[in-house]
XYZ file of C-alpha atoms in Angstrom:
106
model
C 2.821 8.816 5.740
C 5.013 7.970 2.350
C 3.321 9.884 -0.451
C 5.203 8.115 -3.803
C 4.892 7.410 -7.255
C 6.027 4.008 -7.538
C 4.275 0.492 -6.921
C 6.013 -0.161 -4.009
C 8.487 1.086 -0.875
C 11.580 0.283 -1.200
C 12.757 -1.787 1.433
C 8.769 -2.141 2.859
C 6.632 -5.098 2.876
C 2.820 -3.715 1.611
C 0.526 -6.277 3.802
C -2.701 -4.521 2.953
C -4.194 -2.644 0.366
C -6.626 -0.405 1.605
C -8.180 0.597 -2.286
C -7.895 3.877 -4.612
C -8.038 7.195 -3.138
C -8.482 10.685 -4.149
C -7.914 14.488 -3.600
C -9.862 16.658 -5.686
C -8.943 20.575 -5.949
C -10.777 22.843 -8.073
C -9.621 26.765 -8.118
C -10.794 29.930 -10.067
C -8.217 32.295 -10.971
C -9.732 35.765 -9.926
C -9.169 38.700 -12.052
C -5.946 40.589 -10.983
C -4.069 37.079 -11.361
C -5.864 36.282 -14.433
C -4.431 40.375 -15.635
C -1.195 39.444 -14.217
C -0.494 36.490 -16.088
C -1.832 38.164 -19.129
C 1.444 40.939 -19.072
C 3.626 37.799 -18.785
C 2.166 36.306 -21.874
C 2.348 39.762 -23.741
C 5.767 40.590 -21.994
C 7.554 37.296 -21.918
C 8.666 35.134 -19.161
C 7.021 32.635 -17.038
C 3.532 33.614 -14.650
C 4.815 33.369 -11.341
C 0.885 34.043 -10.665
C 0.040 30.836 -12.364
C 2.583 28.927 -11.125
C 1.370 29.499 -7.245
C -1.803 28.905 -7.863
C -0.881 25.737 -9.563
C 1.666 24.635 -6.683
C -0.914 25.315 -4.144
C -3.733 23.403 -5.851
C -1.064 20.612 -6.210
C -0.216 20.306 -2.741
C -3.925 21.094 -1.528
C -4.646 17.833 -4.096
C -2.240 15.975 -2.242
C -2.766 16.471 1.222
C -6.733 15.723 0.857
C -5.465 12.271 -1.086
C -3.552 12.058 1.631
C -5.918 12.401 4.604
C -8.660 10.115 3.238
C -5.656 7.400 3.199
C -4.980 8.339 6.609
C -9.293 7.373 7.354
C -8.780 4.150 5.716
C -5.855 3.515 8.233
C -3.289 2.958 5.446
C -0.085 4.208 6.274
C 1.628 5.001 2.668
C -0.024 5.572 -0.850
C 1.862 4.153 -3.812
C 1.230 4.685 -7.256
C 0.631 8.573 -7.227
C -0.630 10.030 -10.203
C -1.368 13.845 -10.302
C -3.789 15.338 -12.946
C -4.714 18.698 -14.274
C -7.374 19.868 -16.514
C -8.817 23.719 -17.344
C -12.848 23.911 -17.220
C -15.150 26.435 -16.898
C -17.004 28.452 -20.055
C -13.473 30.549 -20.375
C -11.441 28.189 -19.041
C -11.020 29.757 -16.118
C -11.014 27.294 -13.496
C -7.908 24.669 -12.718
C -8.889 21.343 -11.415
C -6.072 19.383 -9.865
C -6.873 15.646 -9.351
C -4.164 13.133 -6.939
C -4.935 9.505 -7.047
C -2.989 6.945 -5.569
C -3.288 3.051 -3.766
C -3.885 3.482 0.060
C -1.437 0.668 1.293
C -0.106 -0.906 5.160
C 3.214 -1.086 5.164
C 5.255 -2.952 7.951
């Protein structure tokens, strides 16, 4: 399946569009990460904690977008957008959100 960001596929014809789907990932960061991260903001440098759990809610966002394309029997999704936002009372909790137009290509 082609997973892009554009309108289209280069070099594709889109024959049907199958409508707007989603992939939804929300994570909590547990405590050790959460302690982790907080010597890399005191210390310096980047959270290599944060960043995994953000690349795995990423991809985890995509591949659910991804297979509810795949049950509308579109073959591509065009137009991906990728969100993030921080809830919970501390923010504590990273939601990830892919949307993109399930598409048939020929």
């Amino acid at each position: 399946m082609i997973i892009t960001t554009t309108p289209s596929i280069e070099g594709k014809k889109i024959v049907e569009y199958k409508g707007i789907v989603f992939g939804e990932v929300i994570s909590g960061v547990d405590f050790v990460k959460d302690f982790a991260a907080g010597l890399s903001n005191f210390f310096g440098g980047r959270s290599q904690t944060y960043e995994e759990e953000l690349i795995q809610a990423r991809q985890n966002a995509i591949g659910e977008m991804t297979q509810r394309a795949f049950q509308t029997g579109a073959n591509a999704v065009v137009g991906v957008d990728v969100d993030y936002e921080v809830l919970g009372a501390n923010n504590g909790m990273l939601m990830v959100t892919a949307s993109g137009t399930a598409v048939r290509y020929e």
